[in-house]
PDB file of C-alpha atoms in Angstrom:
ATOM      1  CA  UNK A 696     -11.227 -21.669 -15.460  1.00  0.00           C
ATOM      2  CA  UNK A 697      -8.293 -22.054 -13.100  1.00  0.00           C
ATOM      3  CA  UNK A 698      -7.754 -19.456 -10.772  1.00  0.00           C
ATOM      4  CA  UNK A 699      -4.796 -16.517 -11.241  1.00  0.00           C
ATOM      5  CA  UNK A 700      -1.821 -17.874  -9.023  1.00  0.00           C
ATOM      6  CA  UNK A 701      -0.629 -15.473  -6.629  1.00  0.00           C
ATOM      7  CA  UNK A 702       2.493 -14.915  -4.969  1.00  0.00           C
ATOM      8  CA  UNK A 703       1.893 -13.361  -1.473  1.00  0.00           C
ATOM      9  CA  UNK A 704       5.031 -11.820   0.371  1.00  0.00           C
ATOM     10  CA  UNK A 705       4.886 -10.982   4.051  1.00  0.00           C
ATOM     11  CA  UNK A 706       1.641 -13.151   3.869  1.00  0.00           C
ATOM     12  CA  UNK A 707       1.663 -12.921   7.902  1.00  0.00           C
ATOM     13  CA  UNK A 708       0.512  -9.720   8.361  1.00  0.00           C
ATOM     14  CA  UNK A 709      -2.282  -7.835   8.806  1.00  0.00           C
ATOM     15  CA  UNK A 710      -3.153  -7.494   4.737  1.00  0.00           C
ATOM     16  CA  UNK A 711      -1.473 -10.959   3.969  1.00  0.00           C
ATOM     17  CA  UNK A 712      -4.929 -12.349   6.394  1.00  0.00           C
ATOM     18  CA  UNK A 713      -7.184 -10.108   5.198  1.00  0.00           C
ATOM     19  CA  UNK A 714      -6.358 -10.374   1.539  1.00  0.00           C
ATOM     20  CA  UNK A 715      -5.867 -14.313   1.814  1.00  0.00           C
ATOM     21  CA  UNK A 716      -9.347 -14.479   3.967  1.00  0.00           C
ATOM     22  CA  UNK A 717     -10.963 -12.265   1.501  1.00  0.00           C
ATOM     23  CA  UNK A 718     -10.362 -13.721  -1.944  1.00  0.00           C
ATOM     24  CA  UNK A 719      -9.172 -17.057  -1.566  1.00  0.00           C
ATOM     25  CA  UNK A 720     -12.158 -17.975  -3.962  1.00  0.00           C
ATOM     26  CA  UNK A 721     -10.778 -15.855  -6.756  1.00  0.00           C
ATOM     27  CA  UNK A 722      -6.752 -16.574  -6.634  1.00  0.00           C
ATOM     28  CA  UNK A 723      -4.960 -19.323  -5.854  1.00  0.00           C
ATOM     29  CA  UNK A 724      -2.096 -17.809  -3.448  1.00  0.00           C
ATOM     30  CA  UNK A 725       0.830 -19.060  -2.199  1.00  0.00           C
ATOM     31  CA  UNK A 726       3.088 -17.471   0.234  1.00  0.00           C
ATOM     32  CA  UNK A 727       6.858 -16.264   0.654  1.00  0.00           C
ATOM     33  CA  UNK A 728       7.374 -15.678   4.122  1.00  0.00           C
ATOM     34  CA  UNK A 729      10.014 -15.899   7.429  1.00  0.00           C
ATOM     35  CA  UNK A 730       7.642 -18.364   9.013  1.00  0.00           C
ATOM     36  CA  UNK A 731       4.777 -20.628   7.222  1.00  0.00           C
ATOM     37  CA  UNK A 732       1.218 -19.581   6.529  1.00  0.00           C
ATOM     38  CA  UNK A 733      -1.422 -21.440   8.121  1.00  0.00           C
ATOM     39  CA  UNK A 734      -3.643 -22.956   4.613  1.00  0.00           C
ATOM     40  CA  UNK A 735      -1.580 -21.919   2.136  1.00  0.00           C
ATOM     41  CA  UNK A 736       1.834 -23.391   0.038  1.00  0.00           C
ATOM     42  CA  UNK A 737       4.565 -21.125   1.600  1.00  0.00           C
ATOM     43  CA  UNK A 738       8.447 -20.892   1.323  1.00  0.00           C
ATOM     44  CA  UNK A 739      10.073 -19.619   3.936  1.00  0.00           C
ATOM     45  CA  UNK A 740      12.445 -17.711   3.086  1.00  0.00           C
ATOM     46  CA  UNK A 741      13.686 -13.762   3.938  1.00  0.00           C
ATOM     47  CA  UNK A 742      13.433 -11.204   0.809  1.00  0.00           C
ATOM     48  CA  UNK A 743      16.684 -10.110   1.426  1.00  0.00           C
ATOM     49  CA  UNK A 744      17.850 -12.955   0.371  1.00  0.00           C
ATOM     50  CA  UNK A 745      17.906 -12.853  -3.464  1.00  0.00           C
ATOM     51  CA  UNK A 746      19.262 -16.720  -4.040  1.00  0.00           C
ATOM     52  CA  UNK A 747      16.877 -18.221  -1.062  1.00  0.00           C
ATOM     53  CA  UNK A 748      13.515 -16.697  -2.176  1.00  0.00           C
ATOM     54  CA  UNK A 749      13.921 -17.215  -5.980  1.00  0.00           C
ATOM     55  CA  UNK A 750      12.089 -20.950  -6.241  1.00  0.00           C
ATOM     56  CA  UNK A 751       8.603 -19.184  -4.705  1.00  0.00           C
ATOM     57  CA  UNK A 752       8.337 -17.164  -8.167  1.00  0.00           C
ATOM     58  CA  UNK A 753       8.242 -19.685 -10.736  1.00  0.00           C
ATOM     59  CA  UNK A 754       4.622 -20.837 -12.733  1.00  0.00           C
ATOM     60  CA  UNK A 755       3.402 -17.370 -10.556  1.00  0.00           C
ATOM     61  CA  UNK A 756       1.153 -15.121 -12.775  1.00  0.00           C
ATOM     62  CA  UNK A 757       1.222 -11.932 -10.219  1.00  0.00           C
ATOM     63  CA  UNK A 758       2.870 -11.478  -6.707  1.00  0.00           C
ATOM     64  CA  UNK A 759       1.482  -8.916  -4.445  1.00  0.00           C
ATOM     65  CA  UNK A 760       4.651  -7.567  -2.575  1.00  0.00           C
ATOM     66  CA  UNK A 761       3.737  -7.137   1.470  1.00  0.00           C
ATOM     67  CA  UNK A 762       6.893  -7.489   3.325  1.00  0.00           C
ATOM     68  CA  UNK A 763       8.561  -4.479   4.662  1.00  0.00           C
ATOM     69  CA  UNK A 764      10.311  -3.519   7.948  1.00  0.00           C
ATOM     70  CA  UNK A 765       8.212  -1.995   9.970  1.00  0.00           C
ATOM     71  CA  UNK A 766      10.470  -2.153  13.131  1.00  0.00           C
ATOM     72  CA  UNK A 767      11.606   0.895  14.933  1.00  0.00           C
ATOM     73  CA  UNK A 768      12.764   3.704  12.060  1.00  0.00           C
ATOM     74  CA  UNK A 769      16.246   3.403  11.116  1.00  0.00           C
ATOM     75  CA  UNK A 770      18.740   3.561   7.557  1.00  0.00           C
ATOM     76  CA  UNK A 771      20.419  -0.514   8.300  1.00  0.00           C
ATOM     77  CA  UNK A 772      16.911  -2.639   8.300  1.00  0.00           C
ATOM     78  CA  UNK A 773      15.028  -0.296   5.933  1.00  0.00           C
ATOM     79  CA  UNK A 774      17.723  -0.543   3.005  1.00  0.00           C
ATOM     80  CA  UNK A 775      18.262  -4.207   3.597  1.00  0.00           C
ATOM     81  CA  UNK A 776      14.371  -5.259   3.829  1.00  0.00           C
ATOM     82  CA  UNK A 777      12.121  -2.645   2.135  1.00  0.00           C
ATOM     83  CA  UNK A 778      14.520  -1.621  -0.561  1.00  0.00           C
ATOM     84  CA  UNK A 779      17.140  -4.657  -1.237  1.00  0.00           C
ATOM     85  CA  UNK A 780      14.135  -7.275  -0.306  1.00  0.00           C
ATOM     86  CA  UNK A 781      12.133  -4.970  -3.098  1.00  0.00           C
ATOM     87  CA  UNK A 782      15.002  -5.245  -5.658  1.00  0.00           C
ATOM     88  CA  UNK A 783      14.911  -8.881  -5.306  1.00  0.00           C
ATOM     89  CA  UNK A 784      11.207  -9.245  -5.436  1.00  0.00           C
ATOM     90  CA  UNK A 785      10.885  -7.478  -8.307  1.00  0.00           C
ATOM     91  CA  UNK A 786      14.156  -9.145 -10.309  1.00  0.00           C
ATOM     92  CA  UNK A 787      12.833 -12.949  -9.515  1.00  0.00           C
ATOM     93  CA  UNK A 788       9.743 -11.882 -10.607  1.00  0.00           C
ATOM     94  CA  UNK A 789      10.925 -10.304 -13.919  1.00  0.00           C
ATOM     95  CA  UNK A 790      13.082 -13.590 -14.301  1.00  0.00           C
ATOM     96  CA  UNK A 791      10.318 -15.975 -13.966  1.00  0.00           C
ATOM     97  CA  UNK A 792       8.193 -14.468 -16.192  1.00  0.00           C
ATOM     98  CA  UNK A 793       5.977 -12.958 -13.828  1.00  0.00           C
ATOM     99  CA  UNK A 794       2.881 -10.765 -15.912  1.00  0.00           C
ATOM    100  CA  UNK A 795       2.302  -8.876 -12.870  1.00  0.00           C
ATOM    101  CA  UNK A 796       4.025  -7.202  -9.527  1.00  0.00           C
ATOM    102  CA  UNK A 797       1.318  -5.635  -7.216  1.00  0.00           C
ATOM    103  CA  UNK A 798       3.584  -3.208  -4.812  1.00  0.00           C
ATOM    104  CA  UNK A 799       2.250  -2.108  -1.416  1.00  0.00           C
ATOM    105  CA  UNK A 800       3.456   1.411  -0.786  1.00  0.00           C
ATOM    106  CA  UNK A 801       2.523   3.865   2.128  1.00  0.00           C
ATOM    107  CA  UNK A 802       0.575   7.493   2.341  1.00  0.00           C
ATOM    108  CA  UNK A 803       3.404   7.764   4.240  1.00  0.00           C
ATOM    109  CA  UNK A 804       4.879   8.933   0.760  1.00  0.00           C
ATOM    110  CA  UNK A 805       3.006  12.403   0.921  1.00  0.00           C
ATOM    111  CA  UNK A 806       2.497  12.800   4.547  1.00  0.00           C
ATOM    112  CA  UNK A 807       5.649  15.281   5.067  1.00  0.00           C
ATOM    113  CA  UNK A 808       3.121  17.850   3.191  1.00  0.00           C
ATOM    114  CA  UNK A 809       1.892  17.741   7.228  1.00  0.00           C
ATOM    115  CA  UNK A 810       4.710  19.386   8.467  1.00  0.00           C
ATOM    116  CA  UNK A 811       3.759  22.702   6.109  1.00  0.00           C
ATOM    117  CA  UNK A 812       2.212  25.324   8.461  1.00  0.00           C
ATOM    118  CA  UNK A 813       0.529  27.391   5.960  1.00  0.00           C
ATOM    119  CA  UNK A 814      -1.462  24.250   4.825  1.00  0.00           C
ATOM    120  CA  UNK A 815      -3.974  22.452   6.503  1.00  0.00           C
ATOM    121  CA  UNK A 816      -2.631  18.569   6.814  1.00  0.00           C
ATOM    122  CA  UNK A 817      -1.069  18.916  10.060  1.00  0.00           C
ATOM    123  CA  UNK A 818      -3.883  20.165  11.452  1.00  0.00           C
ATOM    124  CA  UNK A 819      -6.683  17.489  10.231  1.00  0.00           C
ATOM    125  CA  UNK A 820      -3.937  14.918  11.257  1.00  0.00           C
ATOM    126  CA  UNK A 821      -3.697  16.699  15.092  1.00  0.00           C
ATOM    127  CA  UNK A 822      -7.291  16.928  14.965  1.00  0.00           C
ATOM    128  CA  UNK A 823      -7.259  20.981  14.691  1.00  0.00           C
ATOM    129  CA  UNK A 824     -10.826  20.861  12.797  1.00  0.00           C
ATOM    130  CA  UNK A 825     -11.687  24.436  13.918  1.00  0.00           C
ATOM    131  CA  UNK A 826      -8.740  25.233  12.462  1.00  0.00           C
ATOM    132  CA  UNK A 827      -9.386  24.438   8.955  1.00  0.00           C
ATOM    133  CA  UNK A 828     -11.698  25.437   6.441  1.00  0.00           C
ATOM    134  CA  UNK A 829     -12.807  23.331   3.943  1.00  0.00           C
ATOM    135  CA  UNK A 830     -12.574  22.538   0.987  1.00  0.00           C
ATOM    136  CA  UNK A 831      -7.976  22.046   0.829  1.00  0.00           C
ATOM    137  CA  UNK A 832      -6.384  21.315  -1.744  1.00  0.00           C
ATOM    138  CA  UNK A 833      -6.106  17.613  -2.412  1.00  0.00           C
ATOM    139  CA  UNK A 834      -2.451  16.334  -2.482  1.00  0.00           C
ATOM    140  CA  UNK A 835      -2.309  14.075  -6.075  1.00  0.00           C
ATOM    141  CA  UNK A 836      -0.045  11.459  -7.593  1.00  0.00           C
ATOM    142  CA  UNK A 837       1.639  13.774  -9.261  1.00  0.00           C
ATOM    143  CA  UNK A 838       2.929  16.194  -6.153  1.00  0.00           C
ATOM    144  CA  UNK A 839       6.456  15.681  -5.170  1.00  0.00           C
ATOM    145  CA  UNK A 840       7.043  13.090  -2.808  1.00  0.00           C
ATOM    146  CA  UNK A 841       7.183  13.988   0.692  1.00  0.00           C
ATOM    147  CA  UNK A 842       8.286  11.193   2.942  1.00  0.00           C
ATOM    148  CA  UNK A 843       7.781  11.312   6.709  1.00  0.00           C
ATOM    149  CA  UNK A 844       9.975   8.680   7.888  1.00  0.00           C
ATOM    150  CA  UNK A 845      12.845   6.052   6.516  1.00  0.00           C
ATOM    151  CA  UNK A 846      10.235   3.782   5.866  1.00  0.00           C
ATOM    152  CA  UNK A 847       8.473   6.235   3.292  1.00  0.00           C
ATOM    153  CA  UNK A 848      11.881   6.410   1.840  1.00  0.00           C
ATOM    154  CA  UNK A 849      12.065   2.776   1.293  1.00  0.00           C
ATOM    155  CA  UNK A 850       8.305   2.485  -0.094  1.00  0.00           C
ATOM    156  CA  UNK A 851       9.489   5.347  -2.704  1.00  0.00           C
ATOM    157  CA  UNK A 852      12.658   3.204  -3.749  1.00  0.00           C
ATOM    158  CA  UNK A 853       9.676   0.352  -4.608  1.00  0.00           C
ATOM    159  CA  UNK A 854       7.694   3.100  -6.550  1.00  0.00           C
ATOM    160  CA  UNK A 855      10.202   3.930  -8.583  1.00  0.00           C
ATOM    161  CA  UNK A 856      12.045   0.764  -8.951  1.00  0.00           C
ATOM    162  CA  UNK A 857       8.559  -0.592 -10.218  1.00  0.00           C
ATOM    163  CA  UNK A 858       8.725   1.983 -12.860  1.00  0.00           C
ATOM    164  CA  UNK A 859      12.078   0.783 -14.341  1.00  0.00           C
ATOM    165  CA  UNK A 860      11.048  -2.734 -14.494  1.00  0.00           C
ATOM    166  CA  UNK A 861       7.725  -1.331 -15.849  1.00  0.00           C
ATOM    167  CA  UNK A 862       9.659   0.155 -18.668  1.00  0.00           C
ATOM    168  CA  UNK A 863      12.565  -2.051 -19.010  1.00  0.00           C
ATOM    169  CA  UNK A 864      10.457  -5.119 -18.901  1.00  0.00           C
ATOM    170  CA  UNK A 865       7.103  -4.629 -20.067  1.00  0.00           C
ATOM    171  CA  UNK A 866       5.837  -6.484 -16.101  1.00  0.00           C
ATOM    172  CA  UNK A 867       2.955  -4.653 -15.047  1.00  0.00           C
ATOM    173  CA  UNK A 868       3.527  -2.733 -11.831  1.00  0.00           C
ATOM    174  CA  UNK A 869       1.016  -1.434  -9.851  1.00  0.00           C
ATOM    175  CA  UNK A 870       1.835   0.739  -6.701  1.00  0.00           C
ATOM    176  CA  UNK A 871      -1.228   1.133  -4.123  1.00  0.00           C
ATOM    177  CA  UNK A 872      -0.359   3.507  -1.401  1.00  0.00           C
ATOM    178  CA  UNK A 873      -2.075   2.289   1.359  1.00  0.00           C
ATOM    179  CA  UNK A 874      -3.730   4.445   4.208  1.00  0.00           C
ATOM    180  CA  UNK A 875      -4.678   3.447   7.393  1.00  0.00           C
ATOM    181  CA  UNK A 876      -5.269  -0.562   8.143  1.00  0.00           C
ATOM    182  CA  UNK A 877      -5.846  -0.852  11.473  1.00  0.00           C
ATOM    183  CA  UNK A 878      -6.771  -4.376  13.408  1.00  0.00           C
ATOM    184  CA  UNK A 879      -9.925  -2.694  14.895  1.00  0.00           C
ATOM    185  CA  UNK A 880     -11.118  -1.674  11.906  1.00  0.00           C
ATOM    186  CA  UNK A 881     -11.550   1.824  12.807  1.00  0.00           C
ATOM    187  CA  UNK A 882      -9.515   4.840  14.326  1.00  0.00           C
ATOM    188  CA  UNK A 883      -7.149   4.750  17.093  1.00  0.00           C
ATOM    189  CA  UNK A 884      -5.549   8.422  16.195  1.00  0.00           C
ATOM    190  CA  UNK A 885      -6.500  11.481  15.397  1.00  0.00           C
ATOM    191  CA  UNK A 886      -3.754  11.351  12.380  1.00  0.00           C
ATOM    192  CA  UNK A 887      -6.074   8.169  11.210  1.00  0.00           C
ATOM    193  CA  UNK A 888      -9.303  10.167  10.813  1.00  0.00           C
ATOM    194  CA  UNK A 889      -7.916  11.426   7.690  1.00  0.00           C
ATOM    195  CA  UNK A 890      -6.187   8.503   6.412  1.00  0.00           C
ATOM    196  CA  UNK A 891      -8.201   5.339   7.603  1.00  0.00           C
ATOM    197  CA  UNK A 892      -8.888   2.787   5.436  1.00  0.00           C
ATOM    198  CA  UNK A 893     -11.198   0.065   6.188  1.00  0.00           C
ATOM    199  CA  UNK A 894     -10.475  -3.626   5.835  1.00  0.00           C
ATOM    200  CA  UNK A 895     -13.153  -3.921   3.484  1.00  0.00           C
ATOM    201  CA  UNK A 896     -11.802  -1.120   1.001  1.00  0.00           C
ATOM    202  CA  UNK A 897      -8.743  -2.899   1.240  1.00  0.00           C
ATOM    203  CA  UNK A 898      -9.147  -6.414   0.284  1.00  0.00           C
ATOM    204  CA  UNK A 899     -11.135  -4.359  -2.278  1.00  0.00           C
ATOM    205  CA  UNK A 900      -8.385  -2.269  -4.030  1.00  0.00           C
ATOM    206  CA  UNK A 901      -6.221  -5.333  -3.841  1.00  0.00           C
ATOM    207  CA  UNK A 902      -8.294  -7.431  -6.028  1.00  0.00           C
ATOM    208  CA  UNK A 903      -8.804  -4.447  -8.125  1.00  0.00           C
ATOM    209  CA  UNK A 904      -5.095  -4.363  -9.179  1.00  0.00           C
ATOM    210  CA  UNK A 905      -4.501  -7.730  -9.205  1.00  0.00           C
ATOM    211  CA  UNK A 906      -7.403  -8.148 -11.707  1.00  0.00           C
ATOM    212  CA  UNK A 907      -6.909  -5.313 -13.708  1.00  0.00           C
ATOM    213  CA  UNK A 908      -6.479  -5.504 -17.494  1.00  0.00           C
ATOM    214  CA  UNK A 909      -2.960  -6.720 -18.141  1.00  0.00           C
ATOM    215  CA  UNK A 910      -2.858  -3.616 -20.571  1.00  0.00           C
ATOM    216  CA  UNK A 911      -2.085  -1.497 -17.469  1.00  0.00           C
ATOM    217  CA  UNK A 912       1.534  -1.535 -17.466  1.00  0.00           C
ATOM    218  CA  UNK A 913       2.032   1.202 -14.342  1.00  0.00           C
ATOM    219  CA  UNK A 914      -0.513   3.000 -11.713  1.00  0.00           C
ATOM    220  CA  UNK A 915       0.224   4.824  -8.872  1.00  0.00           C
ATOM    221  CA  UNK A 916      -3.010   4.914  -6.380  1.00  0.00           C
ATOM    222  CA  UNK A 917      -3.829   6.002  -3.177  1.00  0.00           C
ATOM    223  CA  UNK A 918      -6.195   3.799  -1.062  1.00  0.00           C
ATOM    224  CA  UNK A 919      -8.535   6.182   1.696  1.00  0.00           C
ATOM    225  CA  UNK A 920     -12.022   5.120   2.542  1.00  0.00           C
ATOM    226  CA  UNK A 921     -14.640   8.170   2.272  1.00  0.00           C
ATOM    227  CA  UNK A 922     -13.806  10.401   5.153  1.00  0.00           C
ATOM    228  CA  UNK A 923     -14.931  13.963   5.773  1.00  0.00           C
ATOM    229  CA  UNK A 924     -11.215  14.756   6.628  1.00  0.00           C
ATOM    230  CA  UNK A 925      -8.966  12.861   3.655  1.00  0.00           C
ATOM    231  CA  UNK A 926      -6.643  14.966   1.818  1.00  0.00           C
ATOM    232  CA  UNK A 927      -4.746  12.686  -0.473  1.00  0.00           C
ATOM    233  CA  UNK A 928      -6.884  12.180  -4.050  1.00  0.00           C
ATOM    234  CA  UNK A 929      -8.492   8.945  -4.525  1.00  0.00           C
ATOM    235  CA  UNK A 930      -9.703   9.480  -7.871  1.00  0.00           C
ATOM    236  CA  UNK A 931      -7.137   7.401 -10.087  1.00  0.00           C
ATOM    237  CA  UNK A 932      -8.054   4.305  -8.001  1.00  0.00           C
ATOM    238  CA  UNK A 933     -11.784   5.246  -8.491  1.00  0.00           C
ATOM    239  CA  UNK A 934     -11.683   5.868 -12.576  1.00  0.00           C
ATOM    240  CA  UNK A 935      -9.105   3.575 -13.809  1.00  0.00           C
ATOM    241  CA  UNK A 936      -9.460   0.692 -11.542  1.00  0.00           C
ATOM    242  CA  UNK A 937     -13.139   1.047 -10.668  1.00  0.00           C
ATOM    243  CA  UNK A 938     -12.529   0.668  -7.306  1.00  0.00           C
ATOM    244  CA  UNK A 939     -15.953   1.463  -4.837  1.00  0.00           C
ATOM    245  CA  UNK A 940     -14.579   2.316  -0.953  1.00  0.00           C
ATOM    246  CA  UNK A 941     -17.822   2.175   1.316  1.00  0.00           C
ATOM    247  CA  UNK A 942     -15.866   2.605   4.456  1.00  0.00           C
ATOM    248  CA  UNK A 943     -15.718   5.706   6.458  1.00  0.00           C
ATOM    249  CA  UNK A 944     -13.944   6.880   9.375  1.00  0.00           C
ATOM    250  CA  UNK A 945     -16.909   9.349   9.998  1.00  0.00           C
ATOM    251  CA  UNK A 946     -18.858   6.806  11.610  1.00  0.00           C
ATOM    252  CA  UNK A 947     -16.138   6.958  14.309  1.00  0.00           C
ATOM    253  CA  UNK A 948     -15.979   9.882  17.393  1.00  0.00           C
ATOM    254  CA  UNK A 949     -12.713  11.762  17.366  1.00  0.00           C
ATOM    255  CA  UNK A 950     -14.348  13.083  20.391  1.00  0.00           C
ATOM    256  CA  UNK A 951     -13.718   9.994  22.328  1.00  0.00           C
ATOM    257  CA  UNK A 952      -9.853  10.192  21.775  1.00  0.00           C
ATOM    258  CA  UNK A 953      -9.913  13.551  23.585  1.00  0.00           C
TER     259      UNK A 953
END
């Protein structure tokens, strides 16, 4: 059986190597990307270019959508990479007939619900552990959005914009909001103790949506490993895509940031 042909955008980065080092033996991929991809077919091409990039979505059964700006926070570069470079992701996609847009979205959604001082998040993310008594109250899918930065903004314009074409277009779109990636593989923070998510768990909830059943028209998941300190709900990801995290950023001293 051939493999699934996948459309990887932003295929540089950190996920674009794990994912491609990962599960190369399931998908074919191919990559859209400023600069080429060492192993794989790529077009380069910027996203925010709608005309440039639209020749890398044709005979694709699924992109996973990666690139973002992730430059110093500011209103020019995120509306004209992470929210016009979205739009035109997702409108070659729906063009060429594309069954499936995988969307990479942030925790950084929900992590305003840190700046509340009469809840606990700010604390676990300042590493305030005495301060907090467990069990909180785990933030869900369906809590209001609380973005912490202009980037968050622009990963909730992807959310939603997934959601029209969802509905507009019958394309599956599913939304992982990622936590914590780092290149070390563990903490570097004390805001990551809460969030971290392996490299492992990653690659993991990636093939997850990518292979889920094409009856899944929209999702919305977040992505933490198992740690003592997470506050953002993992269960969706765990019952409807039967994804297994077996990372942990207890096996990591906070201690030793102190």
């Amino acid at each position: 059986m051939a493999k699934p042909k996948v459309l990887l955008t932003g295929a540089s980065g950190l996920i674009g190597r794990l994912t491609i080092a990962g599960l190369r033996d399931k998908y074919e991929f191919s990559a859209l990307n400023r600069r080429p991809v060492e192993g794989i077919p790529c077009l380069e091409a910027d996203v925010c270019d709608g005309e440039a990039i639209k020749p890398a979505f044709p005979g694709m059964d699924m992109v996973l959508h990666l690139a973002a700006y992730t430059g110093p926070d500011n209103w020019e570069d995120t509306m004209a990479i992470t929210v016009m470079g979205t739009l035109n992701v997702y409108q070659c996609a729906q063009e060429a007939g594309v069954r499936r847009v995988v969307f990479m979205s942030s925790g950084s959604t929900m992590c305003g619900y840190e700046l509340d001082d009469d809840k606990p998040y700010g604390k676990l993310a300042c590493g305030e552990y005495d301060k907090v008594t467990a069990p909180w109250p785990m933030i869900t899918y369906r809590d209001l959005p609380r973005p912490d930065s202009r980037y968050a903004v622009g990963k909730l314009f992807g959310e939603a914009c997934g959601r029209w074409f969802a509905d507009h277009y019958g394309m599956s779109v599913l939304c992982i909001r990622l936590g914590a990636v780092l290149d070390t593989d563990q903490p570097q923070l004390f805001r990551h103790f809460p969030g971290y998510l392996s490299q492992a768990d990653a690659v993991q909830i990636i093939d997850k949506c990518l292979s889920a059943p094409s009856s899944l028209k929209y999702g919305l998941f977040d992505a933490i490993s198992e740690n003592k300190y997470r506050w953002r709900d993992t269960m969706p990801a765990k019952e409807i895509l039967d994804w297994k995290p077996t990372g942990s950023s207890d096996r990591f001293d906070p201690n030793k940031l102190r």
